[in-house]
mmCIF file of C-alpha atoms in Angstrom:
data_model
loop_
_atom_site.group_PDB
_atom_site.id
_atom_site.type_symbol
_atom_site.label_atom_id
_atom_site.label_comp_id
_atom_site.label_asym_id
_atom_site.label_seq_id
_atom_site.Cartn_x
_atom_site.Cartn_y
_atom_site.Cartn_z
ATOM 1 C CA GLY C 27 -2.791 -18.288 8.000
ATOM 2 C CA GLN C 28 -3.927 -14.788 7.480
ATOM 3 C CA GLN C 29 -4.545 -14.186 4.040
ATOM 4 C CA VAL C 30 -3.941 -10.239 4.238
ATOM 5 C CA GLN C 31 -1.309 -8.585 6.721
ATOM 6 C CA GLN C 32 -1.143 -4.775 6.899
ATOM 7 C CA SER C 33 1.098 -2.434 8.374
ATOM 8 C CA PRO C 34 1.687 -0.481 10.331
ATOM 9 C CA ALA C 35 -0.842 -1.306 12.785
ATOM 10 C CA SER C 36 -1.208 2.269 13.719
ATOM 11 C CA LEU C 37 0.397 5.645 12.373
ATOM 12 C CA VAL C 38 0.489 9.083 13.904
ATOM 13 C CA LEU C 39 1.468 12.278 11.841
ATOM 14 C CA GLN C 40 1.376 15.860 11.660
ATOM 15 C CA GLU C 41 -0.942 17.530 9.317
ATOM 16 C CA GLY C 42 0.917 18.076 6.078
ATOM 17 C CA GLU C 43 2.923 14.810 6.306
ATOM 18 C CA ASN C 44 2.875 11.725 3.907
ATOM 19 C CA ALA C 45 1.616 8.278 4.629
ATOM 20 C CA GLU C 46 2.639 5.140 3.457
ATOM 21 C CA LEU C 47 0.143 2.038 4.163
ATOM 22 C CA GLN C 48 1.547 -1.497 3.178
ATOM 23 C CA CYS C 49 -0.410 -4.629 2.299
ATOM 24 C CA ASN C 50 0.914 -8.259 1.588
ATOM 25 C CA PHE C 51 -1.192 -10.799 1.120
ATOM 26 C CA SER C 52 -0.424 -14.601 1.147
ATOM 27 C CA SER C 53 -2.344 -15.926 -2.385
ATOM 28 C CA THR C 54 -3.178 -14.897 -5.626
ATOM 29 C CA ALA C 55 -5.729 -11.872 -6.069
ATOM 30 C CA THR C 56 -8.143 -11.471 -8.867
ATOM 31 C CA GLN C 57 -8.608 -7.827 -7.497
ATOM 32 C CA LEU C 58 -7.367 -5.783 -4.585
ATOM 33 C CA GLN C 59 -8.868 -2.927 -3.120
ATOM 34 C CA TRP C 60 -8.239 -0.121 -0.442
ATOM 35 C CA PHE C 61 -11.073 0.859 1.905
ATOM 36 C CA TYR C 62 -11.022 3.771 4.337
ATOM 37 C CA GLN C 63 -13.790 2.746 7.415
ATOM 38 C CA SER C 64 -14.899 5.969 9.082
ATOM 39 C CA PRO C 65 -15.299 5.979 13.166
ATOM 40 C CA GLY C 66 -19.173 5.089 12.578
ATOM 41 C CA GLY C 67 -17.944 2.126 11.176
ATOM 42 C CA SER C 68 -18.859 2.641 7.221
ATOM 43 C CA LEU C 69 -16.879 1.405 4.512
ATOM 44 C CA VAL C 70 -15.809 3.760 1.630
ATOM 45 C CA SER C 71 -14.000 2.259 -1.531
ATOM 46 C CA LEU C 72 -10.949 4.194 -1.913
ATOM 47 C CA LEU C 73 -9.226 2.534 -4.942
ATOM 48 C CA SER C 74 -9.544 -0.560 -6.577
ATOM 49 C CA ASN C 75 -5.959 -1.834 -8.273
ATOM 50 C CA PRO C 76 -4.943 -5.355 -8.815
ATOM 51 C CA SER C 77 -1.666 -4.477 -10.682
ATOM 52 C CA GLY C 78 0.093 -1.591 -11.275
ATOM 53 C CA THR C 79 -0.054 2.216 -9.914
ATOM 54 C CA LYS C 80 -3.650 4.089 -9.756
ATOM 55 C CA HIS C 81 -4.226 7.906 -8.794
ATOM 56 C CA THR C 82 -7.147 9.563 -7.082
ATOM 57 C CA GLY C 83 -6.613 13.025 -5.441
ATOM 58 C CA ARG C 84 -3.935 12.513 -2.853
ATOM 59 C CA LEU C 85 -4.028 8.912 -2.963
ATOM 60 C CA THR C 86 -1.901 6.616 -5.102
ATOM 61 C CA SER C 87 -1.834 2.918 -4.815
ATOM 62 C CA THR C 88 1.043 0.607 -6.471
ATOM 63 C CA THR C 89 0.559 -3.019 -6.643
ATOM 64 C CA VAL C 90 3.018 -5.723 -7.545
ATOM 65 C CA THR C 91 1.032 -8.453 -7.973
ATOM 66 C CA LYS C 92 3.942 -11.317 -8.734
ATOM 67 C CA GLU C 93 5.271 -10.002 -5.222
ATOM 68 C CA ARG C 94 1.810 -9.948 -3.731
ATOM 69 C CA ARG C 95 2.057 -6.614 -2.292
ATOM 70 C CA SER C 96 0.286 -3.148 -2.531
ATOM 71 C CA SER C 97 0.852 0.370 -1.066
ATOM 72 C CA LEU C 98 -1.226 3.309 -0.305
ATOM 73 C CA HIS C 99 0.486 6.658 -0.392
ATOM 74 C CA ILE C 100 -1.408 9.497 1.261
ATOM 75 C CA SER C 101 0.017 12.924 0.407
ATOM 76 C CA SER C 102 -0.354 16.046 2.659
ATOM 77 C CA SER C 103 -2.435 14.161 5.167
ATOM 78 C CA GLN C 104 -5.309 16.233 6.763
ATOM 79 C CA THR C 105 -6.807 15.712 10.361
ATOM 80 C CA THR C 106 -9.987 14.288 8.096
ATOM 81 C CA ASP C 107 -7.651 11.384 7.008
ATOM 82 C CA SER C 108 -8.189 9.879 10.321
ATOM 83 C CA GLY C 109 -9.342 6.519 10.336
ATOM 84 C CA THR C 110 -8.876 3.055 9.611
ATOM 85 C CA TYR C 111 -7.471 1.917 6.314
ATOM 86 C CA LEU C 112 -8.628 -1.411 5.255
ATOM 87 C CA CYS C 113 -6.825 -3.334 2.457
ATOM 88 C CA ALA C 114 -8.879 -6.369 0.836
ATOM 89 C CA ILE C 115 -8.149 -9.144 -1.501
ATOM 90 C CA ASP C 116 -10.936 -10.910 -3.465
ATOM 91 C CA ASN C 117 -9.694 -14.583 -4.329
ATOM 92 C CA ASN C 118 -13.071 -15.916 -5.092
ATOM 93 C CA ARG C 119 -13.956 -14.295 -1.538
ATOM 94 C CA ILE C 120 -12.999 -11.135 0.085
ATOM 95 C CA PHE C 121 -10.246 -11.296 2.647
ATOM 96 C CA PHE C 122 -10.091 -8.679 4.706
ATOM 97 C CA GLY C 123 -6.776 -7.400 6.555
ATOM 98 C CA ASP C 124 -6.536 -6.142 10.019
ATOM 99 C CA GLY C 125 -6.133 -2.425 8.909
ATOM 100 C CA THR C 126 -4.029 0.489 9.756
ATOM 101 C CA GLN C 127 -5.247 3.013 12.682
ATOM 102 C CA LEU C 128 -4.040 6.812 11.324
ATOM 103 C CA VAL C 129 -4.477 9.737 13.113
ATOM 104 C CA VAL C 130 -3.598 13.001 11.664
ATOM 105 C CA LYS C 131 -3.004 15.564 14.095
ATOM 106 C CA PRO C 132 -3.369 19.379 13.748
ATOM 107 C CA GLY S 12 -25.567 4.267 -9.357
ATOM 108 C CA ALA S 13 -25.114 0.868 -7.079
ATOM 109 C CA LEU S 14 -26.634 1.727 -3.818
ATOM 110 C CA VAL S 15 -26.970 -0.876 -0.859
ATOM 111 C CA TYR S 16 -28.926 -0.119 2.065
ATOM 112 C CA GLN S 17 -28.724 -1.668 5.681
ATOM 113 C CA TYR S 18 -31.294 -1.487 8.089
ATOM 114 C CA PRO S 19 -31.615 -0.920 11.203
ATOM 115 C CA ARG S 20 -28.252 1.142 11.446
ATOM 116 C CA ARG S 21 -27.956 0.489 14.742
ATOM 117 C CA THR S 22 -29.511 -1.845 17.352
ATOM 118 C CA ILE S 23 -29.583 -3.141 20.683
ATOM 119 C CA CYS S 24 -30.656 -6.456 21.939
ATOM 120 C CA LYS S 25 -31.124 -8.485 25.227
ATOM 121 C CA SER S 26 -28.780 -11.271 25.791
ATOM 122 C CA GLY S 27 -30.508 -14.392 24.393
ATOM 123 C CA THR S 28 -32.896 -12.340 22.340
ATOM 124 C CA SER S 29 -32.816 -12.316 18.381
ATOM 125 C CA MET S 30 -31.998 -9.392 16.143
ATOM 126 C CA ARG S 31 -33.003 -9.217 12.216
ATOM 127 C CA MET S 32 -31.197 -7.165 9.808
ATOM 128 C CA GLU S 33 -31.673 -6.251 5.983
ATOM 129 C CA CYS S 34 -29.966 -5.390 3.130
ATOM 130 C CA GLN S 35 -31.300 -3.821 0.092
ATOM 131 C CA ALA S 36 -29.526 -3.317 -3.264
ATOM 132 C CA VAL S 37 -31.004 -0.286 -5.386
ATOM 133 C CA GLY S 38 -30.188 0.532 -8.755
ATOM 134 C CA PHE S 39 -28.665 -3.117 -9.650
ATOM 135 C CA GLN S 40 -29.196 -7.025 -9.285
ATOM 136 C CA ALA S 41 -27.317 -8.652 -6.689
ATOM 137 C CA THR S 42 -27.128 -12.353 -7.558
ATOM 138 C CA SER S 43 -25.121 -12.806 -4.292
ATOM 139 C CA VAL S 44 -24.659 -11.341 -1.071
ATOM 140 C CA ALA S 45 -21.968 -11.757 1.466
ATOM 141 C CA TRP S 46 -22.356 -11.030 5.218
ATOM 142 C CA TYR S 47 -19.682 -10.139 7.254
ATOM 143 C CA ARG S 48 -18.920 -9.213 11.062
ATOM 144 C CA GLN S 49 -16.238 -7.073 12.471
ATOM 145 C CA SER S 50 -15.903 -7.763 15.926
ATOM 146 C CA PRO S 51 -14.576 -5.225 18.394
ATOM 147 C CA GLN S 52 -11.112 -4.652 17.592
ATOM 148 C CA LYS S 53 -11.195 -7.050 14.606
ATOM 149 C CA THR S 54 -11.601 -7.084 11.241
ATOM 150 C CA PHE S 55 -14.517 -8.083 8.837
ATOM 151 C CA GLU S 56 -15.011 -11.718 8.982
ATOM 152 C CA LEU S 57 -16.859 -13.911 6.136
ATOM 153 C CA ILE S 58 -20.368 -14.792 7.779
ATOM 154 C CA ALA S 59 -21.885 -16.705 4.599
ATOM 155 C CA LEU S 60 -22.412 -16.056 0.948
ATOM 156 C CA SER S 61 -25.795 -16.579 -0.569
ATOM 157 C CA THR S 62 -26.741 -16.704 -3.739
ATOM 158 C CA VAL S 63 -30.113 -16.673 -5.599
ATOM 159 C CA ASN S 64 -31.325 -20.296 -6.359
ATOM 160 C CA SER S 65 -28.797 -21.578 -4.546
ATOM 161 C CA ALA S 66 -27.534 -23.228 -1.286
ATOM 162 C CA ILE S 67 -26.090 -20.533 1.031
ATOM 163 C CA LYS S 68 -22.437 -21.080 2.062
ATOM 164 C CA TYR S 69 -21.472 -20.660 5.360
ATOM 165 C CA GLU S 70 -17.831 -19.789 6.519
ATOM 166 C CA GLN S 71 -16.115 -22.420 9.237
ATOM 167 C CA ASN S 72 -17.406 -20.859 13.178
ATOM 168 C CA PHE S 73 -20.870 -19.633 11.446
ATOM 169 C CA THR S 74 -23.730 -22.133 11.327
ATOM 170 C CA GLN S 75 -27.625 -21.495 9.555
ATOM 171 C CA GLU S 76 -28.599 -22.336 12.749
ATOM 172 C CA LYS S 77 -27.024 -19.403 14.255
ATOM 173 C CA PHE S 78 -27.056 -16.962 11.351
ATOM 174 C CA PRO S 79 -30.000 -17.827 9.387
ATOM 175 C CA ILE S 80 -30.125 -15.910 5.798
ATOM 176 C CA SER S 81 -33.074 -15.097 3.464
ATOM 177 C CA HIS S 82 -32.436 -14.177 0.108
ATOM 178 C CA PRO S 83 -35.841 -14.073 -1.884
ATOM 179 C CA ASN S 84 -34.882 -11.960 -4.673
ATOM 180 C CA LEU S 85 -32.044 -9.728 -6.635
ATOM 181 C CA SER S 86 -32.632 -6.675 -4.456
ATOM 182 C CA PHE S 87 -32.948 -8.096 -0.882
ATOM 183 C CA SER S 88 -31.438 -10.288 1.823
ATOM 184 C CA SER S 89 -32.084 -10.570 5.665
ATOM 185 C CA MET S 90 -29.956 -12.305 8.160
ATOM 186 C CA THR S 91 -31.045 -12.932 11.984
ATOM 187 C CA VAL S 92 -28.716 -13.401 14.775
ATOM 188 C CA LEU S 93 -30.548 -16.104 16.996
ATOM 189 C CA ASN S 94 -29.978 -16.117 20.733
ATOM 190 C CA ALA S 95 -27.623 -13.394 20.200
ATOM 191 C CA TYR S 96 -24.747 -12.978 23.381
ATOM 192 C CA LEU S 97 -21.847 -10.465 23.805
ATOM 193 C CA GLU S 98 -19.575 -12.003 21.145
ATOM 194 C CA ASP S 99 -22.065 -11.494 18.790
ATOM 195 C CA ARG S 100 -21.504 -7.621 19.072
ATOM 196 C CA GLY S 101 -19.999 -6.063 16.161
ATOM 197 C CA LEU S 102 -20.687 -4.573 13.008
ATOM 198 C CA TYR S 103 -22.700 -6.518 10.380
ATOM 199 C CA LEU S 104 -22.163 -5.493 7.117
ATOM 200 C CA CYS S 105 -23.339 -6.909 3.372
ATOM 201 C CA GLY S 106 -21.821 -6.879 0.098
ATOM 202 C CA ALA S 107 -24.245 -6.978 -2.564
ATOM 203 C CA ILE S 108 -22.375 -8.681 -5.421
ATOM 204 C CA GLN S 109 -22.980 -8.162 -9.340
ATOM 205 C CA GLY S 110 -20.618 -9.895 -11.429
ATOM 206 C CA SER S 111 -17.195 -9.298 -10.514
ATOM 207 C CA GLU S 112 -18.360 -5.986 -8.341
ATOM 208 C CA GLN S 113 -19.236 -6.276 -4.638
ATOM 209 C CA TYR S 114 -20.798 -2.956 -3.292
ATOM 210 C CA PHE S 115 -21.185 -2.632 0.712
ATOM 211 C CA GLY S 116 -23.918 -1.487 2.855
ATOM 212 C CA PRO S 117 -23.126 1.083 5.538
ATOM 213 C CA GLY S 118 -23.560 -1.647 8.066
ATOM 214 C CA THR S 119 -25.716 -2.629 11.228
ATOM 215 C CA ARG S 120 -24.459 -2.198 14.721
ATOM 216 C CA LEU S 121 -25.673 -4.584 16.864
ATOM 217 C CA THR S 122 -25.167 -3.951 20.849
ATOM 218 C CA VAL S 123 -25.911 -6.976 23.062
ATOM 219 C CA LEU S 124 -26.425 -6.261 26.569
#
């Protein structure tokens, strides 16, 4: 079965609204990362968060390791936040989720 | 800082021909390099993990005969897509690994005509 599942598959917001992205994983993970994939395809690492809560700018990630889930909260979304957000776990090899496609409308 | 370059960034090849792509680690030593493919509308799949001075481990559905990899030193790896067909199109990403960190390149986007 799929190791990493993300929800929702897509999300449409008005600028200024908050976004909540979910990631569930089926095996233990020594590392969990959230990535942003630009429309051109490049991956940008947003946060590494194997457990607990981490903040950077408008992003907050909370990972509950024993429940095998992580969330990424984007506050005050902007149109430039549009793109695909990928969750990946490292369990001796990296497994990526299918991603959440975020569209932020002006 | 740790940087990973991939070349070319975009390429087009005719069906049945081959395409070589490169991955360069700058500023650190990549003891292992992982190659991934993101097919259209799909997420990234691991193709193979290459470790210097060790055998290359290919994932299910990917073979050395189709995706030969060279990893001659701690800063460079290349992978060739042999006999490319439509199903091989997508974004090929390399992840250069140092210790517990994996640094990703920008990818090579392959279009097959």
